[in-house]
Short mmCIF file of C-alpha atoms and ligand atoms in Angstrom, two decimals:
data_model
loop_
_atom_site.label_atom_id
_atom_site.label_comp_id
_atom_site.label_asym_id
_atom_site.label_seq_id
_atom_site.Cartn_x
_atom_site.Cartn_y
_atom_site.Cartn_z
CA VAL A 1 15.98 15.71 -2.43
CA VAL A 2 18.70 13.26 -3.45
CA LYS A 3 19.80 14.14 -6.98
CA GLY A 4 22.08 12.22 -9.31
CA ARG A 5 23.80 8.89 -8.75
CA ALA A 6 26.81 7.97 -6.65
CA GLU A 7 29.60 6.16 -8.49
CA GLU A 8 29.90 3.59 -5.71
CA PRO A 9 27.30 2.39 -3.17
CA VAL A 10 26.78 4.90 -0.36
CA TYR A 11 24.49 5.64 2.53
CA ILE A 12 23.50 9.00 3.99
CA TRP A 13 24.00 9.58 7.71
CA ILE A 14 22.14 12.52 9.23
CA SER A 15 22.99 13.32 12.84
CA ASP A 16 21.12 16.41 14.02
CA GLN A 17 22.37 19.14 11.65
CA GLU A 18 25.28 17.10 10.23
CA VAL A 19 24.89 15.29 6.92
CA GLU A 20 27.49 12.80 5.73
CA ILE A 21 27.67 10.56 2.68
CA ARG A 22 29.42 7.34 3.66
CA PRO A 23 30.65 4.38 1.59
CA ALA A 24 28.33 1.37 1.55
CA ALA A 25 30.12 -1.17 -0.65
CA HIS A 26 30.43 -3.42 2.41
CA LEU A 27 26.63 -3.28 2.86
CA TRP A 28 25.70 -4.00 -0.76
CA GLY A 29 24.05 -7.41 -0.95
CA LEU A 30 22.95 -7.46 2.70
CA ASP A 31 19.27 -7.87 3.44
CA THR A 32 17.32 -5.04 5.07
CA HIS A 33 17.59 -6.42 8.61
CA GLU A 34 21.34 -6.91 8.31
CA THR A 35 21.78 -3.49 6.73
CA ALA A 36 19.93 -1.65 9.49
CA ALA A 37 21.87 -3.46 12.21
CA ALA A 38 25.23 -2.78 10.52
CA ILE A 39 24.48 0.92 10.09
CA GLN A 40 23.33 1.27 13.70
CA ASP A 41 26.63 -0.36 14.74
CA GLU A 42 28.56 2.19 12.68
CA THR A 43 26.56 5.25 13.67
CA ASP A 44 24.25 5.23 16.66
CA PRO A 45 22.23 2.35 18.16
CA GLN A 46 19.21 4.67 18.18
CA ALA A 47 19.53 5.70 14.53
CA GLN A 48 16.43 5.14 12.41
CA VAL A 49 17.39 3.42 9.18
CA ALA A 50 15.46 3.42 5.90
CA CYS A 51 17.17 1.06 3.48
CA ILE A 52 16.84 -1.17 0.47
CA GLY A 53 17.55 -4.85 0.17
CA PRO A 54 18.84 -6.95 -2.73
CA ALA A 55 15.62 -6.29 -4.73
CA GLY A 56 16.19 -2.53 -4.72
CA GLU A 57 19.85 -3.02 -5.63
CA ARG A 58 18.66 -4.99 -8.67
CA LEU A 59 16.19 -2.23 -9.58
CA SER A 60 13.07 -4.35 -9.17
CA LEU A 61 10.03 -2.19 -9.85
CA MET A 62 8.44 -3.96 -6.87
CA ALA A 63 11.27 -2.96 -4.51
CA SER A 64 10.28 -1.25 -1.28
CA VAL A 65 12.16 0.95 1.16
CA MET A 66 12.19 -0.81 4.53
CA ILE A 67 12.26 1.11 7.80
CA GLY A 68 13.14 0.09 11.33
CA GLY A 69 15.24 -3.04 10.72
CA THR A 70 13.51 -6.10 12.16
CA ASP A 71 10.38 -4.00 12.82
CA SER A 72 9.95 -4.14 9.03
CA ARG A 73 7.76 -1.14 8.33
CA ALA A 74 7.61 -0.59 4.59
CA ALA A 75 7.29 2.24 2.12
CA GLY A 76 6.13 -0.55 -0.07
CA ARG A 77 4.35 0.59 -3.15
CA GLY A 78 5.51 1.95 -6.46
CA GLY A 79 9.11 0.73 -6.55
CA MET A 80 10.77 3.44 -4.46
CA GLY A 81 13.46 0.89 -3.58
CA ALA A 82 14.47 0.84 -7.25
CA VAL A 83 14.82 4.63 -7.17
CA MET A 84 17.29 4.33 -4.30
CA GLY A 85 19.03 1.44 -6.03
CA SER A 86 19.38 3.46 -9.23
CA LYS A 87 21.25 6.10 -7.21
CA ASN A 88 23.52 3.52 -5.56
CA LEU A 89 21.93 4.69 -2.30
CA LYS A 90 21.69 1.78 0.13
CA ALA A 91 20.20 3.65 3.08
CA VAL A 92 19.35 6.89 4.80
CA ALA A 93 20.01 6.82 8.56
CA VAL A 94 18.86 9.56 10.90
CA ARG A 95 19.37 10.43 14.55
CA GLY A 96 17.92 13.67 15.89
CA THR A 97 18.10 14.83 19.48
CA SER A 98 16.30 18.17 19.43
CA LYS A 99 12.54 18.56 19.67
CA PRO A 100 10.45 20.22 16.96
CA GLU A 101 8.96 23.61 17.78
CA TYR A 102 5.20 24.07 17.83
CA PHE A 103 3.03 27.17 17.83
CA ASP A 104 1.01 25.81 20.77
CA ARG A 105 2.70 22.71 22.15
CA GLN A 106 0.40 22.26 25.16
CA GLY A 107 -2.74 22.77 23.09
CA LEU A 108 -1.55 20.26 20.50
CA LEU A 109 -0.69 17.67 23.16
CA ARG A 110 -4.10 18.14 24.77
CA SER A 111 -5.92 17.71 21.46
CA VAL A 112 -3.88 14.65 20.44
CA ARG A 113 -4.41 13.03 23.84
CA GLN A 114 -8.16 13.53 23.59
CA ALA A 115 -8.16 12.06 20.09
CA ASN A 116 -5.95 9.15 21.17
CA ALA A 117 -8.51 8.05 23.75
CA ILE A 118 -11.18 7.90 21.04
CA ILE A 119 -8.85 6.23 18.54
CA ARG A 120 -7.93 3.60 21.12
CA ASP A 121 -11.58 2.86 21.94
CA ASN A 122 -12.51 2.63 18.27
CA SER A 123 -9.61 0.32 17.43
CA LEU A 124 -9.77 -2.41 20.06
CA ALA A 125 -10.05 -5.19 17.48
CA MET A 126 -7.09 -3.78 15.55
CA THR A 127 -5.02 -3.78 18.72
CA GLN A 128 -6.03 -7.34 19.54
CA PHE A 129 -5.96 -8.96 16.12
CA GLY A 130 -4.10 -6.53 13.87
CA THR A 131 -5.07 -5.63 10.33
CA SER A 132 -6.07 -9.21 9.57
CA GLY A 133 -8.77 -9.33 12.26
CA GLY A 134 -11.50 -8.66 9.69
CA ILE A 135 -10.65 -11.41 7.23
CA ILE A 136 -13.83 -13.44 7.81
CA THR A 137 -15.90 -10.34 7.00
CA THR A 138 -13.76 -9.69 3.94
CA GLU A 139 -14.70 -13.12 2.62
CA GLN A 140 -18.35 -12.70 3.55
CA VAL A 141 -18.81 -9.38 1.75
CA GLY A 142 -17.15 -10.63 -1.44
CA ASP A 143 -14.07 -8.45 -1.03
CA MET A 144 -11.46 -11.21 -0.72
CA ALA A 145 -9.11 -11.66 -3.69
CA ILE A 146 -9.05 -15.40 -4.41
CA GLN A 147 -6.99 -17.33 -7.00
CA ASN A 148 -5.74 -14.25 -8.84
CA TRP A 149 -9.19 -12.63 -8.42
CA ARG A 150 -11.08 -15.47 -10.15
CA LEU A 151 -13.16 -17.03 -7.36
CA GLY A 152 -15.95 -15.51 -5.30
CA SER A 153 -15.86 -17.49 -2.05
CA TRP A 154 -13.29 -19.25 0.15
CA LYS A 155 -15.21 -20.22 3.26
CA GLU A 156 -13.04 -23.25 3.91
CA GLY A 157 -9.76 -21.33 3.86
CA ALA A 158 -10.57 -17.96 5.42
CA PRO A 159 -10.74 -19.10 9.09
CA LYS A 160 -7.22 -20.54 8.87
CA ILE A 161 -5.49 -17.25 8.06
CA THR A 162 -7.22 -14.70 10.28
CA GLY A 163 -5.74 -12.39 12.87
CA GLU A 164 -7.66 -14.42 15.44
CA ARG A 165 -5.93 -17.61 14.27
CA MET A 166 -2.59 -15.84 14.41
CA ALA A 167 -3.33 -14.78 18.00
CA GLU A 168 -4.05 -18.42 18.92
CA THR A 169 -0.89 -19.77 17.28
CA ILE A 170 2.22 -17.76 16.41
CA LEU A 171 1.56 -14.29 17.88
CA THR A 172 3.96 -13.18 20.62
CA GLY A 173 3.16 -9.47 20.91
CA ASN A 174 2.13 -6.15 19.39
CA TYR A 175 4.27 -3.63 17.59
CA HIS A 176 3.50 0.10 17.94
CA CYS A 177 4.85 2.65 15.48
CA HIS A 178 6.15 5.71 17.34
CA ALA A 179 3.52 7.07 19.76
CA CYS A 180 0.72 5.02 18.19
CA PRO A 181 -2.31 4.37 20.42
CA ILE A 182 -3.35 1.29 18.39
CA GLY A 183 -0.35 -0.99 17.91
CA CYS A 184 -1.65 -3.03 14.99
CA GLY A 185 1.78 -4.49 14.18
CA ARG A 186 2.25 -8.21 14.84
CA GLU A 187 5.23 -9.95 16.38
CA ILE A 188 5.38 -13.65 15.77
CA GLU A 189 7.46 -16.73 16.44
CA ILE A 190 7.19 -20.19 14.91
CA THR A 191 8.40 -22.85 17.32
CA GLU A 192 7.55 -26.11 15.56
CA GLY A 193 7.63 -27.66 12.12
CA PRO A 194 9.74 -26.91 9.07
CA LEU A 195 9.66 -23.14 9.69
CA ALA A 196 10.61 -23.37 13.39
CA GLY A 197 12.90 -20.55 14.43
CA LEU A 198 11.24 -17.88 12.31
CA GLN A 199 10.51 -14.85 14.45
CA GLY A 200 9.97 -11.13 14.04
CA SER A 201 7.43 -9.01 12.27
CA GLY A 202 4.21 -10.83 11.34
CA PRO A 203 2.19 -10.52 8.13
CA GLU A 204 -0.42 -7.79 7.65
CA TYR A 205 -3.84 -8.04 5.99
CA GLU A 206 -2.63 -7.32 2.45
CA THR A 207 0.25 -9.77 2.75
CA ILE A 208 -2.00 -12.50 4.12
CA ILE A 209 -4.55 -12.10 1.34
CA GLY A 210 -1.81 -11.91 -1.30
CA PHE A 211 0.13 -15.00 -0.31
CA GLY A 212 -3.02 -16.69 1.05
CA PRO A 213 -6.26 -16.83 -0.96
CA MET A 214 -4.74 -15.13 -4.02
CA CYS A 215 -2.54 -18.24 -4.34
CA LEU A 216 -5.02 -20.69 -2.70
CA ASN A 217 -2.72 -21.11 0.28
CA ASP A 218 -4.31 -21.54 3.73
CA ASP A 219 -1.06 -22.15 5.62
CA LEU A 220 -0.55 -19.12 7.88
CA GLU A 221 3.00 -20.09 8.87
CA SER A 222 4.14 -20.22 5.26
CA ILE A 223 2.58 -16.78 4.72
CA ALA A 224 4.63 -15.51 7.67
CA ALA A 225 7.76 -16.94 6.03
CA MET A 226 6.95 -15.26 2.70
CA ASN A 227 6.34 -11.98 4.51
CA ASP A 228 9.72 -12.28 6.21
CA LEU A 229 11.45 -13.00 2.89
CA CYS A 230 9.85 -10.00 1.17
CA ASN A 231 10.82 -7.75 4.07
CA ARG A 232 14.42 -8.93 3.97
CA TYR A 233 14.75 -8.63 0.17
CA GLY A 234 12.90 -5.31 0.30
CA LEU A 235 9.95 -6.35 -1.86
CA ASP A 236 6.43 -4.92 -1.76
CA THR A 237 4.27 -7.80 -0.54
CA ILE A 238 1.21 -6.66 -2.53
CA SER A 239 2.95 -6.51 -5.89
CA THR A 240 5.08 -9.58 -5.19
CA SER A 241 2.12 -11.73 -4.17
CA GLY A 242 0.08 -10.47 -7.13
CA THR A 243 2.97 -11.42 -9.40
CA VAL A 244 3.34 -14.88 -7.83
CA ALA A 245 -0.41 -15.45 -8.36
CA PHE A 246 -0.02 -14.27 -11.96
CA ALA A 247 2.80 -16.80 -12.48
CA MET A 248 0.64 -19.57 -10.99
CA GLU A 249 -2.16 -18.78 -13.41
CA ALA A 250 0.34 -18.72 -16.29
CA TRP A 251 1.53 -22.18 -15.14
CA GLU A 252 -2.05 -23.46 -14.97
CA LYS A 253 -2.72 -22.18 -18.49
CA GLY A 254 0.42 -23.81 -19.85
CA LEU A 255 2.15 -20.49 -20.60
CA LEU A 256 4.98 -21.49 -18.24
CA ASP A 257 6.52 -24.94 -17.93
CA SER A 258 9.13 -26.44 -15.64
CA GLU A 259 11.90 -25.39 -17.99
CA ASP A 260 10.80 -21.76 -17.55
CA THR A 261 10.48 -22.10 -13.78
CA GLY A 262 13.79 -23.88 -13.20
CA GLY A 263 11.94 -26.99 -12.08
CA LEU A 264 9.45 -25.30 -9.75
CA ASP A 265 5.91 -26.66 -9.74
CA LEU A 266 3.74 -23.53 -9.61
CA SER A 267 0.47 -25.31 -8.87
CA TRP A 268 -1.90 -23.27 -6.71
CA GLY A 269 -1.05 -23.48 -3.03
CA ASN A 270 2.43 -24.97 -3.49
CA THR A 271 4.10 -23.06 -0.66
CA LYS A 272 7.59 -24.46 -1.19
CA SER A 273 7.59 -23.22 -4.78
CA MET A 274 6.17 -19.85 -3.73
CA ILE A 275 9.00 -19.37 -1.24
CA GLN A 276 11.61 -20.28 -3.85
CA LEU A 277 9.99 -18.02 -6.42
CA ILE A 278 10.14 -15.04 -4.03
CA GLU A 279 13.87 -15.72 -3.57
CA MET A 280 14.32 -15.78 -7.35
CA ILE A 281 12.40 -12.51 -7.74
CA GLY A 282 14.43 -10.85 -4.98
CA ARG A 283 17.67 -11.89 -6.69
CA ARG A 284 16.38 -11.45 -10.27
CA GLU A 285 17.41 -15.00 -11.05
CA GLY A 286 15.86 -17.39 -13.57
CA LEU A 287 12.12 -16.80 -13.89
CA GLY A 288 12.54 -14.17 -11.17
CA ALA A 289 14.21 -11.89 -13.72
CA ALA A 290 11.05 -11.90 -15.84
CA LEU A 291 8.80 -11.35 -12.81
CA ALA A 292 10.83 -8.81 -10.83
CA ASP A 293 9.11 -5.78 -12.35
CA GLY A 294 5.55 -6.93 -11.73
CA THR A 295 2.78 -8.40 -13.82
CA ARG A 296 2.62 -5.87 -16.67
CA ALA A 297 6.32 -6.23 -17.45
CA ALA A 298 6.10 -10.00 -16.96
CA ALA A 299 3.25 -10.24 -19.47
CA GLU A 300 5.35 -8.34 -22.01
CA ARG A 301 8.29 -10.68 -21.40
CA LEU A 302 6.45 -14.01 -21.19
CA ASP A 303 3.37 -14.03 -23.40
CA ALA A 304 1.35 -11.07 -24.65
CA ASN A 305 -1.92 -12.95 -23.98
CA SER A 306 -1.16 -13.09 -20.28
CA ILE A 307 -1.86 -9.33 -19.96
CA GLU A 308 -5.50 -10.47 -19.72
CA PHE A 309 -4.86 -11.79 -16.19
CA ALA A 310 -2.19 -9.28 -15.11
CA VAL A 311 -4.23 -7.51 -12.44
CA GLN A 312 -2.64 -4.06 -12.39
CA VAL A 313 -3.36 -0.42 -13.20
CA LYS A 314 -0.64 1.71 -14.77
CA GLY A 315 1.80 -1.08 -13.93
CA LEU A 316 1.00 -1.29 -10.20
CA GLU A 317 -0.72 -4.44 -8.91
CA LEU A 318 -4.09 -3.93 -7.22
CA PRO A 319 -4.25 -4.10 -3.44
CA TYR A 320 -6.70 -6.60 -2.01
CA HIS A 321 -10.03 -4.80 -1.95
CA ASP A 322 -12.21 -5.91 -4.81
CA PRO A 323 -13.57 -3.09 -7.00
CA ARG A 324 -16.40 -5.41 -8.04
CA ALA A 325 -17.53 -5.52 -4.38
CA PHE A 326 -16.83 -1.86 -3.53
CA THR A 327 -17.31 -0.03 -6.80
CA SER A 328 -15.89 3.27 -5.59
CA MET A 329 -12.54 1.48 -5.48
CA ALA A 330 -12.82 0.86 -9.23
CA LEU A 331 -12.72 4.60 -9.73
CA GLY A 332 -10.08 5.01 -7.04
CA TYR A 333 -7.74 2.44 -8.62
CA ALA A 334 -8.33 3.74 -12.14
CA THR A 335 -7.51 7.34 -11.24
CA ALA A 336 -4.92 7.04 -8.43
CA ASN A 337 -1.78 8.85 -9.44
CA ARG A 338 0.61 5.96 -8.87
CA GLY A 339 -1.58 3.23 -10.35
CA GLY A 340 -3.52 0.49 -8.56
CA ASP A 341 -3.43 2.14 -5.17
CA HIS A 342 -6.03 2.19 -2.38
CA LEU A 343 -4.21 4.68 -0.16
CA GLU A 344 -5.21 7.69 -2.24
CA THR A 345 -8.91 6.88 -1.89
CA MET A 346 -10.00 4.65 1.03
CA THR A 347 -13.69 5.09 0.11
CA TYR A 348 -14.46 1.43 0.74
CA TRP A 349 -14.57 2.31 4.44
CA HIS A 350 -17.53 4.60 3.72
CA GLU A 351 -19.18 1.91 1.58
CA TYR A 352 -18.65 -0.48 4.51
CA GLY A 353 -20.69 1.91 6.66
CA LYS A 354 -18.23 4.33 8.27
CA GLU A 355 -19.57 7.90 8.43
CA TRP A 356 -17.51 11.05 7.80
CA PRO A 357 -19.66 13.89 9.17
CA ASP A 358 -17.07 16.64 8.75
CA MET A 359 -16.90 15.83 5.04
CA GLY A 360 -20.68 15.57 4.73
CA TYR A 361 -20.66 11.81 4.11
CA VAL A 362 -23.08 10.38 6.67
CA ASP A 363 -25.17 8.12 4.49
CA PRO A 364 -23.09 5.22 3.14
CA PRO A 365 -23.99 4.42 -0.49
CA ASP A 366 -24.82 1.06 -2.04
CA LYS A 367 -21.40 -0.54 -2.34
CA LEU A 368 -22.33 -2.45 -5.50
CA SER A 369 -23.76 0.52 -7.38
CA SER A 370 -21.83 2.49 -9.99
CA GLU A 371 -24.06 5.55 -9.52
CA GLY A 372 -23.07 8.70 -7.67
CA LYS A 373 -19.50 7.71 -6.77
CA GLY A 374 -17.58 10.32 -8.80
CA LYS A 375 -17.71 13.28 -6.41
CA MET A 376 -17.25 11.05 -3.38
CA VAL A 377 -14.04 9.54 -4.76
CA ALA A 378 -12.67 12.96 -5.71
CA ASP A 379 -13.47 14.36 -2.23
CA PHE A 380 -11.81 11.46 -0.42
CA GLN A 381 -8.77 11.61 -2.70
CA ASN A 382 -8.43 15.29 -1.81
CA PHE A 383 -8.66 14.49 1.90
CA MET A 384 -6.12 11.67 1.64
CA GLN A 385 -3.58 13.92 -0.12
CA VAL A 386 -3.29 16.01 3.02
CA PHE A 387 -3.59 13.04 5.35
CA ASN A 388 -0.77 11.21 3.55
CA GLY A 389 1.27 14.38 3.21
CA LEU A 390 1.21 14.88 6.98
CA GLY A 391 2.62 11.37 7.44
CA LEU A 392 -0.35 10.08 9.42
CA CYS A 393 -1.41 6.44 9.64
CA LYS A 394 -4.61 5.55 7.74
CA PHE A 395 -5.92 3.57 10.68
CA ILE A 396 -6.42 6.71 12.74
CA ALA A 397 -8.60 8.01 9.91
CA LYS A 398 -10.63 4.83 10.18
CA ALA A 399 -10.85 5.41 13.94
CA GLY A 400 -12.29 8.89 13.53
CA VAL A 401 -9.66 11.46 12.51
CA GLY A 402 -11.15 13.57 9.72
CA PRO A 403 -10.34 16.91 8.10
CA GLN A 404 -11.66 18.86 11.11
CA LEU A 405 -8.95 17.41 13.35
CA LEU A 406 -6.30 17.76 10.64
CA ALA A 407 -7.11 21.47 10.47
CA GLU A 408 -7.03 21.79 14.27
CA TRP A 409 -3.67 20.02 14.61
CA THR A 410 -2.14 22.00 11.76
CA ASN A 411 -3.27 25.25 13.37
CA LEU A 412 -1.92 24.27 16.79
CA ALA A 413 1.38 23.13 15.29
CA LEU A 414 1.95 26.04 12.92
CA GLY A 415 -0.26 28.89 14.09
CA TRP A 416 -2.33 28.83 10.92
CA ASP A 417 -6.05 29.38 10.60
CA TRP A 418 -7.09 26.37 8.54
CA LYS A 419 -10.66 25.18 8.27
CA VAL A 420 -12.01 21.95 6.75
CA GLU A 421 -12.32 23.71 3.35
CA ASP A 422 -8.62 24.60 3.46
CA VAL A 423 -7.65 20.97 4.08
CA LEU A 424 -9.76 19.79 1.17
CA SER A 425 -8.72 22.56 -1.23
CA THR A 426 -5.04 21.92 -0.43
CA GLY A 427 -5.68 18.26 -1.16
CA GLU A 428 -7.39 19.14 -4.43
CA ARG A 429 -4.44 21.28 -5.49
CA THR A 430 -2.03 18.47 -4.57
CA PHE A 431 -4.00 15.88 -6.52
CA ASN A 432 -4.17 18.11 -9.59
CA LEU A 433 -0.46 18.84 -9.36
CA LYS A 434 0.29 15.11 -9.38
CA ARG A 435 -2.04 14.67 -12.34
CA LEU A 436 -0.19 17.40 -14.22
CA ILE A 437 3.10 15.59 -13.60
CA ASN A 438 1.55 12.37 -14.89
CA ALA A 439 0.10 14.23 -17.89
CA ARG A 440 3.63 15.29 -18.84
CA TRP A 441 4.40 11.58 -19.11
CA GLY A 442 1.42 11.10 -21.41
CA ILE A 443 -1.11 9.85 -18.84
CA SER A 444 -4.74 10.61 -19.69
CA ARG A 445 -8.14 8.92 -19.80
CA LYS A 446 -6.75 6.03 -21.85
CA ASP A 447 -4.71 5.01 -18.78
CA ASP A 448 -7.55 5.50 -16.26
CA THR A 449 -8.78 1.99 -16.65
CA LEU A 450 -8.91 -1.38 -14.95
CA PRO A 451 -7.58 -4.80 -15.93
CA PRO A 452 -9.96 -7.04 -17.92
CA ARG A 453 -10.58 -9.22 -14.89
CA MET A 454 -12.30 -6.31 -13.12
CA LEU A 455 -14.26 -5.03 -16.10
CA SER A 456 -15.61 -8.20 -17.65
CA HIS A 457 -15.20 -11.12 -15.22
CA PRO A 458 -17.74 -10.94 -12.40
CA ARG A 459 -17.14 -12.89 -9.21
CA PRO A 460 -18.83 -16.26 -9.74
CA SER A 461 -20.22 -16.63 -6.19
CA GLY A 462 -20.55 -14.88 -2.85
CA SER A 463 -22.00 -11.52 -1.86
CA ALA A 464 -20.62 -9.59 -4.84
CA GLN A 465 -21.55 -12.31 -7.33
CA GLY A 466 -22.27 -11.00 -10.82
CA ASN A 467 -21.43 -7.37 -10.09
CA LEU A 468 -19.15 -5.27 -12.30
CA PRO A 469 -18.28 -1.59 -12.07
CA HIS A 470 -19.46 0.58 -14.99
CA LEU A 471 -16.20 2.42 -15.26
CA GLY A 472 -17.01 4.65 -18.26
CA LYS A 473 -20.05 6.11 -16.53
CA MET A 474 -18.15 6.55 -13.26
CA LEU A 475 -15.24 8.28 -14.99
CA HIS A 476 -17.65 10.73 -16.62
CA GLU A 477 -19.05 11.66 -13.19
CA TYR A 478 -15.57 11.83 -11.72
CA TYR A 479 -14.05 14.09 -14.38
CA GLU A 480 -17.05 16.39 -14.08
CA ALA A 481 -16.63 16.57 -10.29
CA ARG A 482 -12.93 17.30 -10.73
CA GLY A 483 -13.46 19.96 -13.39
CA TRP A 484 -11.39 17.96 -15.86
CA SER A 485 -11.92 17.43 -19.57
CA GLU A 486 -13.48 14.22 -20.88
CA ASP A 487 -9.93 13.19 -21.70
CA GLY A 488 -9.09 13.33 -18.01
CA LEU A 489 -6.97 16.47 -17.97
CA PRO A 490 -7.40 19.51 -15.70
CA THR A 491 -9.03 22.33 -17.68
CA PRO A 492 -7.44 25.82 -17.84
CA GLU A 493 -10.34 27.12 -15.72
CA LYS A 494 -9.70 24.52 -13.01
CA LEU A 495 -5.98 25.30 -12.96
CA GLU A 496 -6.77 29.01 -12.68
CA GLU A 497 -9.12 28.31 -9.75
CA LEU A 498 -6.41 26.27 -7.99
CA GLY A 499 -3.65 28.81 -8.59
CA LEU A 500 -1.81 26.38 -10.85
CA SER A 501 -2.32 28.15 -14.18
CA ASP A 502 1.40 28.70 -14.66
CA LEU A 503 1.99 24.93 -14.86
S1 SF4 B 601 0.76 3.77 13.33
FE1 SF4 B 601 -0.72 2.63 12.11
S2 SF4 B 601 0.47 0.97 11.17
FE2 SF4 B 601 1.68 1.75 12.92
S3 SF4 B 601 1.09 0.43 14.64
FE3 SF4 B 601 -0.22 2.26 14.68
S4 SF4 B 601 -2.09 1.63 13.60
FE4 SF4 B 601 -0.48 0.17 13.07
#
């Protein structure tokens, strides 16, 4: 745990057992790619670098921590880059040469290899087209976020921004995180036109939806450029794109004019203005200063009425899975501990049709119904606490890794005797612990809500047309399943059961 704040910019260099705090004034102001390269030059070419860019230095609440230099993997959500920036901590660089010890190394390797074969077979489309391979389906099922979540269909635009289109145009290869059997990461290069010369990490599903249909932009190359900019500044692409879309709607409604924007025309789909606005957000300049902390803060700074179309929960912009199309996500977003977050829930996969036999979920529910989702969301949140805590990629869960395998791998690694129930009860304890921390900050049922656009503005067309989640009813079911009070707080009995009664 890094406590306190350095007086001058620093980075932490960890080489096997040695830990050193080094000056980083010469790195302050560099983008994340430049920072990682400079630190590898100073330390070890094989060092892994997690760093912030100019957005984190300027304490943007949308600032991410970027990992792997030009590979651009992101700890994107929740403004962790601002936490590092507040400590004057530019980066943490690590190089380890010893191998971890396992209780049963051979058994673990055997089990992981068996699972990898299944994961690979179940993820062929992800390998070929990346996370954006399903974009046509996303549009067809009414899940696509369009024009700041206002429209219901975008048939004309969707085919132009898919993973398949990327493969036909700018894709040059796959990127695999360490030891990954899938390799969903995209490597791209633009060779013609105004963006010629851009190369590196390509945009993912969330980034494509955010800078694509959310802003009525069907130009895939411009989305790749916006992705690159966010990665370099160290900005979360979900929150940044949600905030750009918010600004475009404010422009449309006359709440922003060209004096506010420094001359930018924020009409929907204006890619040049979007690119400039991202630069302004990353540097906290001009209108970017008002937008750099996301839509909730921007609404407070610009015009109180604009909170109506600030699509966020607890200050975090929603990721691009529509809770009006997959109602379990309404509950997931409303109750996730860090705000509008899909990674604590992931139940839309089950509503899409994926079965989870080792959790007892083999019969996917009606995705538009608000009935019977409370226990399911709580169970999946519990599972995801452990999954996330083990540092595993969500896409292997989608490909078949459930709590049974988590228990098996934990036992082989540590010599424990976990069963599925232990995974889920550990997850339940973790989720409640996080809720207790939030409760200390005053979070309760009043905060477990959704933005007006999700509660009272149905999609006007498409498969999810007219549907809205009945959040009050769902919350009642959910709190009951969790053993929480109607005010959304863990009861003394529940804390006793979880061994948390001293908190
Ligand atoms: S670990 Fe996950 S995010 Fe990384 S390449 Fe593999 S599937 Fe993609």
